[in-house]
Short mmCIF file of C-alpha atoms in Angstrom, two decimals:
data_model
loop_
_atom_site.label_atom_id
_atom_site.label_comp_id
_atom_site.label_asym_id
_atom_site.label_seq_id
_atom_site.Cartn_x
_atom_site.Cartn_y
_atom_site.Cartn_z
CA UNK A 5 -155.18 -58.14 -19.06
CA UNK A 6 -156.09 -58.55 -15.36
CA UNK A 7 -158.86 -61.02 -14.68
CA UNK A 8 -162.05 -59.27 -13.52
CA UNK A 9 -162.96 -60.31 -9.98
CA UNK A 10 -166.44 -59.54 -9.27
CA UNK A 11 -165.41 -59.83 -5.32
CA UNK A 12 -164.44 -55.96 -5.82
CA UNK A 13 -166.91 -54.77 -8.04
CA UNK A 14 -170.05 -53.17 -6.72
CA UNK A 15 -172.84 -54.82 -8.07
CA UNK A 16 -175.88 -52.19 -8.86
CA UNK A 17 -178.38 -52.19 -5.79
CA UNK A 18 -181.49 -54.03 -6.55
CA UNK A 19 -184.42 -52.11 -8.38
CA UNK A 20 -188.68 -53.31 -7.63
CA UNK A 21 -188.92 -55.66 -9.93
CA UNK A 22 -192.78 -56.06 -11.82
CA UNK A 23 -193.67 -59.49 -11.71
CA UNK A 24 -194.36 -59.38 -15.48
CA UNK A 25 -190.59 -58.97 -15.89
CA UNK A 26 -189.50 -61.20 -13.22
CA UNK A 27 -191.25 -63.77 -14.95
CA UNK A 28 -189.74 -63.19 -18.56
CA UNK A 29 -186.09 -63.20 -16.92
CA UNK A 30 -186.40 -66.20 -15.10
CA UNK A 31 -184.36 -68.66 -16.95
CA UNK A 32 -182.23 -66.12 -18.65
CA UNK A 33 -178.90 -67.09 -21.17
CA UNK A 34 -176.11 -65.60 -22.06
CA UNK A 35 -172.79 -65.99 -24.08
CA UNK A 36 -168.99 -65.45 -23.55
CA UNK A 37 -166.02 -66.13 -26.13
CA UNK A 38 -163.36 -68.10 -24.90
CA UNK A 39 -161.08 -65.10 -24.76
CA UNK A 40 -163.59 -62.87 -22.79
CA UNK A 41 -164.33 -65.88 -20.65
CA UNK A 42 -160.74 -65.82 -19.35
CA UNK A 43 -161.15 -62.49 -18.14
CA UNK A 44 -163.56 -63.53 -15.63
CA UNK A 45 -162.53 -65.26 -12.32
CA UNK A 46 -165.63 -66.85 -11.25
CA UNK A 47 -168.80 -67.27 -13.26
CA UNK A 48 -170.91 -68.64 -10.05
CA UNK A 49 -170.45 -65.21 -8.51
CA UNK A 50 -172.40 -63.29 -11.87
CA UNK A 51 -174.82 -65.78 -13.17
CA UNK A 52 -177.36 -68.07 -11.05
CA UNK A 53 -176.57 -71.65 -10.65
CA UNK A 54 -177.42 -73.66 -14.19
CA UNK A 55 -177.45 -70.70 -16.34
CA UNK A 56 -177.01 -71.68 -19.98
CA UNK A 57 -174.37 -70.08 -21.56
CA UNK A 58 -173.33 -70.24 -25.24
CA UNK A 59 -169.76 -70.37 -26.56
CA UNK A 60 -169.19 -68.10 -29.86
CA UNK A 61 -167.47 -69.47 -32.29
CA UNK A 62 -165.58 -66.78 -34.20
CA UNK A 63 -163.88 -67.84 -36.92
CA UNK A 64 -160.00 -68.42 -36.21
CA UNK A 65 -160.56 -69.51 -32.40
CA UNK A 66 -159.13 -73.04 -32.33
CA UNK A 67 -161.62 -76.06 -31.08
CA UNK A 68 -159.24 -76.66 -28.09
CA UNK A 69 -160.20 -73.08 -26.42
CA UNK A 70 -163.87 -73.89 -27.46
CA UNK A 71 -163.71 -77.29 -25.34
CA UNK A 72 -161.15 -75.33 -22.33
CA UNK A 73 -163.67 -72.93 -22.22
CA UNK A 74 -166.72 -75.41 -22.25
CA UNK A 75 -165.09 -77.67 -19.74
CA UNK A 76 -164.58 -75.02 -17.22
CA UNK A 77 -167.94 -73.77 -17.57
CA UNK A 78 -170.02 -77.28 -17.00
CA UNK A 79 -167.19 -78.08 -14.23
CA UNK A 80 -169.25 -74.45 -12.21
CA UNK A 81 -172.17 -76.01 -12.89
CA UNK A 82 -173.49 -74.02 -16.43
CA UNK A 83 -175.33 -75.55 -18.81
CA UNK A 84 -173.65 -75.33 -21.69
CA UNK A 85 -174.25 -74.71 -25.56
CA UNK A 86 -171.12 -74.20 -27.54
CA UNK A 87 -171.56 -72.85 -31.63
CA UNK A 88 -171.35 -75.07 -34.22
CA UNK A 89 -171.38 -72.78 -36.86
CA UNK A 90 -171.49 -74.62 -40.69
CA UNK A 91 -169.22 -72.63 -42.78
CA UNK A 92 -166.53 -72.99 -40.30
CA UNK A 93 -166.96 -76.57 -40.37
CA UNK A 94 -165.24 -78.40 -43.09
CA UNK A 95 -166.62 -81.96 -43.57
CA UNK A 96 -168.76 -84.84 -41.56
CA UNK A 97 -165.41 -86.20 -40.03
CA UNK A 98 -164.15 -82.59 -38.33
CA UNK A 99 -168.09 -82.31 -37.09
CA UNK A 100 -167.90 -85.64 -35.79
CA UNK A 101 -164.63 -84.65 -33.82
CA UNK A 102 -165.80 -81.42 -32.54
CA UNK A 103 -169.63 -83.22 -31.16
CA UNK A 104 -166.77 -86.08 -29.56
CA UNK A 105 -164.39 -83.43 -27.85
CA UNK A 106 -167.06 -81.37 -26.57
CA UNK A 107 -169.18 -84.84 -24.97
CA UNK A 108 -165.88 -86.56 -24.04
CA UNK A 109 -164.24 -83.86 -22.62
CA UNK A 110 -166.82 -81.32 -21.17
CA UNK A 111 -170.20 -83.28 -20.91
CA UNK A 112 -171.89 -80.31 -23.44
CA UNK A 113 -175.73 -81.97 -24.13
CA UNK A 114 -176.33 -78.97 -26.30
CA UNK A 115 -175.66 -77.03 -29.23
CA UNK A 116 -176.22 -74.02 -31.33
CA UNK A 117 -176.52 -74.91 -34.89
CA UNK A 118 -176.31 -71.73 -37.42
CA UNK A 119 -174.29 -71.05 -40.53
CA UNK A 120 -171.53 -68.49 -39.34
CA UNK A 121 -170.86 -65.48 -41.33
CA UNK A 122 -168.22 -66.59 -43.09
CA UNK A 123 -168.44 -65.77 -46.62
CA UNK A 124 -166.61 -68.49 -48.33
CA UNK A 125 -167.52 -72.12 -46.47
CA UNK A 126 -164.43 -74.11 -45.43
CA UNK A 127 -165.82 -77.08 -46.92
CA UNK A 128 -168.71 -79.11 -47.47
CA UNK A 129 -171.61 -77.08 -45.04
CA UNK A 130 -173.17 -73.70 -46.10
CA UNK A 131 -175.75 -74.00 -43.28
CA UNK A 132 -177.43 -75.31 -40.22
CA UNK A 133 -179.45 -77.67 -41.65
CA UNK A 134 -176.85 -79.54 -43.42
CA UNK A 135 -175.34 -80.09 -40.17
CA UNK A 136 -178.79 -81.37 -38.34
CA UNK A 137 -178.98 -83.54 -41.42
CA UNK A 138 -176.51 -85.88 -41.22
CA UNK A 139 -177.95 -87.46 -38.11
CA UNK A 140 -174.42 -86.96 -35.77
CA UNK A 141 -176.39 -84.85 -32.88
CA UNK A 142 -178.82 -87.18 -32.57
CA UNK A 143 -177.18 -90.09 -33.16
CA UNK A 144 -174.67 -88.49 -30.06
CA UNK A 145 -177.54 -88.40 -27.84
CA UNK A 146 -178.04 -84.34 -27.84
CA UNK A 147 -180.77 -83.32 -25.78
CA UNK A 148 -181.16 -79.57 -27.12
CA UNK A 149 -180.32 -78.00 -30.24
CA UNK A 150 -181.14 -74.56 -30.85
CA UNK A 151 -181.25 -72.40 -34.09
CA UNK A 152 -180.87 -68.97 -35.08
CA UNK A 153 -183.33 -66.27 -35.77
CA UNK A 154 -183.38 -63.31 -37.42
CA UNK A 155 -186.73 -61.20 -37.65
CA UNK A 156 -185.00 -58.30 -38.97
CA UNK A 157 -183.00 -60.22 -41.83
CA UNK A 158 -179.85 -61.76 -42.30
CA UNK A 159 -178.03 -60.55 -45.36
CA UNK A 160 -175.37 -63.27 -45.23
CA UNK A 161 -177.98 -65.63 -45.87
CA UNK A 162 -180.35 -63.41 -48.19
CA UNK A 163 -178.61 -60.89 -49.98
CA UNK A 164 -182.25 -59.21 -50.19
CA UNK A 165 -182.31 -58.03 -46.71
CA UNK A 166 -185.68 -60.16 -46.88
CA UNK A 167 -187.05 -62.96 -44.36
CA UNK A 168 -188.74 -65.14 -47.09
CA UNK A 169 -185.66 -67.22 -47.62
CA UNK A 170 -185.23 -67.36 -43.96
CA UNK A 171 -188.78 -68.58 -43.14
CA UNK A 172 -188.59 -71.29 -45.26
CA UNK A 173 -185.50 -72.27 -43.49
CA UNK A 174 -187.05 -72.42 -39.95
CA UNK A 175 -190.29 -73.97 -41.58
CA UNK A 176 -187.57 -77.11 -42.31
CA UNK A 177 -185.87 -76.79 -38.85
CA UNK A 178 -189.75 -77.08 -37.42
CA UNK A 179 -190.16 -80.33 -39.34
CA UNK A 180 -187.41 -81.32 -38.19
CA UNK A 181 -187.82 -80.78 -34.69
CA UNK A 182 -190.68 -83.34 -34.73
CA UNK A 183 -188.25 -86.02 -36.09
CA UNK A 184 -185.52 -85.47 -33.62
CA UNK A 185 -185.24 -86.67 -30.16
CA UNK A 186 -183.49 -83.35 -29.18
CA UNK A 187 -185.79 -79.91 -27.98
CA UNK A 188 -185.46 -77.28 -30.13
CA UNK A 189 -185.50 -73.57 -29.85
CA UNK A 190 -184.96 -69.98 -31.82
CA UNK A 191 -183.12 -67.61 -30.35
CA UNK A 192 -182.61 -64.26 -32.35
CA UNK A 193 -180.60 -61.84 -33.22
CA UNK A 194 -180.99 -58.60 -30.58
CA UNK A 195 -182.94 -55.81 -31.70
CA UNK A 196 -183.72 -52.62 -29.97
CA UNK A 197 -187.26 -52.23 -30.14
CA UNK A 198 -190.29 -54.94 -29.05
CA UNK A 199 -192.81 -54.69 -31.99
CA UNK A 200 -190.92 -55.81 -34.64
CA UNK A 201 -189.67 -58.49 -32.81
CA UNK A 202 -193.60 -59.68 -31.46
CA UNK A 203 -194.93 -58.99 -35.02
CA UNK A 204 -192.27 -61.40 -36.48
CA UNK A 205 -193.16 -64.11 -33.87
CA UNK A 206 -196.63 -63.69 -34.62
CA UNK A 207 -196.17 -64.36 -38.47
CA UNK A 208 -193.79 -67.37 -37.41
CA UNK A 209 -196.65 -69.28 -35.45
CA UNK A 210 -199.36 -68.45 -38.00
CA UNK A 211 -196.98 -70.18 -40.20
CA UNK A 212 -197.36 -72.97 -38.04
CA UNK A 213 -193.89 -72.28 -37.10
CA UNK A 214 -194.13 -72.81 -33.32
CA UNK A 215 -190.52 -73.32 -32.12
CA UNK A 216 -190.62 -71.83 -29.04
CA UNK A 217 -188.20 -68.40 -29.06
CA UNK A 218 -185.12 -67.17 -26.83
CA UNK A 219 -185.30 -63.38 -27.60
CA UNK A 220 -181.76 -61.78 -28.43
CA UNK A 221 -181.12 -58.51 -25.79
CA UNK A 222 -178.34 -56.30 -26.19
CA UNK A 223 -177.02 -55.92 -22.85
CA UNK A 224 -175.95 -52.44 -20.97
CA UNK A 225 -173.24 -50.86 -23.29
CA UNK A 226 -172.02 -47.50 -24.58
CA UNK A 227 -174.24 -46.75 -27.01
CA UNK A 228 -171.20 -46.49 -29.58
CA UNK A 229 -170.46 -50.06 -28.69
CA UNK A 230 -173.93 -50.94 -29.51
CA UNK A 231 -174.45 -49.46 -32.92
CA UNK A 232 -170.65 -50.90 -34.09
CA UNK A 233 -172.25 -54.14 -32.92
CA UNK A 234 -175.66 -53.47 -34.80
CA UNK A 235 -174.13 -52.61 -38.20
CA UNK A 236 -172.00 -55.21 -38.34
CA UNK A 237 -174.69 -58.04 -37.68
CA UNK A 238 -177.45 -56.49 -39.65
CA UNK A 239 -179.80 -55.15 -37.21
CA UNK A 240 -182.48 -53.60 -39.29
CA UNK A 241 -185.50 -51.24 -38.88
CA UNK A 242 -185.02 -51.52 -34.75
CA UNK A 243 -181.50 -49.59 -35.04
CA UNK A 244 -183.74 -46.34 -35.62
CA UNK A 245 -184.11 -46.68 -31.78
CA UNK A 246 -180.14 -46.32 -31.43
CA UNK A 247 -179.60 -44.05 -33.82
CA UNK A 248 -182.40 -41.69 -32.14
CA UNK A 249 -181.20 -41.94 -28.90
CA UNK A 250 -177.92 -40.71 -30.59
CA UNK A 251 -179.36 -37.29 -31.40
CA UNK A 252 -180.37 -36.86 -27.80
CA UNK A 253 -177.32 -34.83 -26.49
CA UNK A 254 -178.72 -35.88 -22.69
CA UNK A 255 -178.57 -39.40 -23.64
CA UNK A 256 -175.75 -40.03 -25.66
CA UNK A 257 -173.28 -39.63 -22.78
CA UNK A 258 -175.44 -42.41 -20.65
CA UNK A 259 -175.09 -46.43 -21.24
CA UNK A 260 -177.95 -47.74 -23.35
CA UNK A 261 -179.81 -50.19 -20.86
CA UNK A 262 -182.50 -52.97 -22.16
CA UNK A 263 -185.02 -51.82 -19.79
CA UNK A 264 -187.69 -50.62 -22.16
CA UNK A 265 -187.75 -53.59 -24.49
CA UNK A 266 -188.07 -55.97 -21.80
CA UNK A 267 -190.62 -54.08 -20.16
CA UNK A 268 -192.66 -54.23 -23.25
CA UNK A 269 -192.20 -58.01 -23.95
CA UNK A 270 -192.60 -58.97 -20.52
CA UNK A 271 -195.93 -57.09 -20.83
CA UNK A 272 -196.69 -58.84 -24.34
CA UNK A 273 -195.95 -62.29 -22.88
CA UNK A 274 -198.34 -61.28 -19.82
CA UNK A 275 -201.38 -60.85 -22.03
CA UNK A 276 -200.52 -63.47 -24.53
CA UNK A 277 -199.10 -66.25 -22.47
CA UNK A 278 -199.86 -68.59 -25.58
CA UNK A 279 -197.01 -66.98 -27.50
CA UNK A 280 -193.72 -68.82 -28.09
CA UNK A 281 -192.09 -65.99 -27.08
CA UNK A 282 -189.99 -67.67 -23.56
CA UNK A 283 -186.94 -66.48 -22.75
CA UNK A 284 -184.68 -64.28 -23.23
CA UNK A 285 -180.75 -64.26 -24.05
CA UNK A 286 -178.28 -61.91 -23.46
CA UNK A 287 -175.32 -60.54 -25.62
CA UNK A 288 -173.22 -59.03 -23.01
CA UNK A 289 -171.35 -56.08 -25.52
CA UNK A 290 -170.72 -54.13 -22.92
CA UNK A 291 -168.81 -56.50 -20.72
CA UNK A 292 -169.74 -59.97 -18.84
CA UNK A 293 -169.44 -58.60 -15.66
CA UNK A 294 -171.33 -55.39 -16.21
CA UNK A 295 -174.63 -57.91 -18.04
CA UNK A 296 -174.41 -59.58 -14.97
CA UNK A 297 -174.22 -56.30 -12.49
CA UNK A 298 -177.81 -55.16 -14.28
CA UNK A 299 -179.73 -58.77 -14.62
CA UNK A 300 -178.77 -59.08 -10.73
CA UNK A 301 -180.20 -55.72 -10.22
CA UNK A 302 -183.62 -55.94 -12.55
CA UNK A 303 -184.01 -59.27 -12.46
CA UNK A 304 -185.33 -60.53 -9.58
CA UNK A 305 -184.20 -62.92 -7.39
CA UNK A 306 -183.96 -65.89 -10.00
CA UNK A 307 -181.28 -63.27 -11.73
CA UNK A 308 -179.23 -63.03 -8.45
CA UNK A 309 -176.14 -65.99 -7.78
CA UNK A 310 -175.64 -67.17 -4.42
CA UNK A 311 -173.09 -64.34 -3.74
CA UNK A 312 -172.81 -65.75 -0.01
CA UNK A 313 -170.79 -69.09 -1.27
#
């Protein structure tokens, strides 16, 4: 497949930005594959200078893409955060190798730690925590590690559908976060809608959970795209949002856009700019290119890449 080369795609004019968004935006992530980040001819003309950009891991991609991909990336000028994801993983020696290829031969500082949704383990990890434990991240001198978070459930992790099991997990990645030397963060899952999604952050810091959270947002797709994506990762009770937008004959022909549910959190964090809602990331499902068109046009300028280089 042709490389995309933004040079001759028309990025979408600029929209009035509220300052309440702007805000939220500023600081933005996003993710690529190694696969869909070799259809892409120049990052530093879709994403602002410093961006931090995971690497997905899917199961079969081979550790020597991963680093490829990671080495090109923090050669632009990214910030990078590859997966480590534990069932993938198969004892302390291969995580060992992977944290020394990715420092030796792309400078990565970072890392996402989660279990993968495998559903047999390779070896000895079932989840993130098992990895954090045995010291190698911060004995490697990682500045950042970041976990995943679900507030709508994960049933590879709890079979229930339920966030009890999950809770208790980030409760232990919070007491771990004040014995490592590394900053930690939660970013989640995407959702559709903004309640659920404030009402589990709420619960998290009267827990005395206070990690401070990278909100998951679907990016502009066909909304076909976007509920093939939500069933298969378990998006709960905010897929109602899809699926009535599906029954709208006016709006099923249109690309779903994340408009509304950043509107609404930007407005949350506006009035309640103690909650550890801070960021947002971005899964680009309906292209890399096309993520980067909209956050250039409703983002602000902090969204917008020197396009003059």
């Amino acid at each position: 497949m042709a490389l995309l080369n933004f040079r001759k795609r028309k990025a979408a004019p600029a929209m009035p930005v509220s300052p309440q968004v702007e805000t939220l935006m500023r600081g933005f992530s996003t993710e690529v594959m190694p696969r869909t980040a070799d259809k892409v001819a120049d990052f530093r003309e879709l994403l602002p200078a410093g961006t931090r950009v995971y690497i997905a891991h899917i199961d079969g991609t081979p550790i020597e893409d991963m680093v490829r991909t990671a080495k090109r990336l923090t050669a632009d000028g990214f910030a990078v955060m590859p997966h480590f994801p534990a069932r993938l993983i198969a004892d302390r020696a291969m995580l060992a190798d992977w944290i020394a290829r990715y420092q030796g031969e792309a400078d990565v500082k970072q890392a996402l730690v989660l279990a993968g949704g495998m559903a047999n383990p390779a070896g000895d990890f079932q989840n993130s925590m098992q990895l954090m434990d045995t010291g190698l991240f911060d004995k490697a001198g990682f500045t950042r590690l970041h976990v995943a978070g679900h507030p709508e459930g994960n049933r590879d992790i709890d079979p229930s559908g339920g966030t009890e099991t999950l809770n208790d997990a980030l409760k232990w990645k919070q007491e771990f976060s004040e014995r490592s030397d590394a900053e930690m963060a939660i970013v989640t899952q995407f959702a559709f809608e903004a309640a659920p999604l404030i009402a589990w952050a709420e619960a998290l810091q009267h827990a005395g959970i206070t990690l401070p959270i990278h909100v998951g947002i679907a990016g502009p797709a066909r909304l076909q795209t976007l509920i093939k994506y939500a069933v298969s990762c378990g998006v709960g009770a905010s897929l109602k949002v899809l699926q009535k937008r599906a029954l709208d004959v006016t709006k099923l022909v249109l690309p779903y856009e994340p408009t509304e549910i950043i509107a609404d959190l930007a407005a949350y964090k506006a009035a309640n700019p103690d909650s550890n809602i801070v960021k947002l990331h971005f899964f680009p499902l309906g292209g890399i290119a096309d993520n980067a068109s909209w956050t250039m046009a409703h983002g602000g300028s902090s969204a917008r890449p020197d396009l003059g280089r």
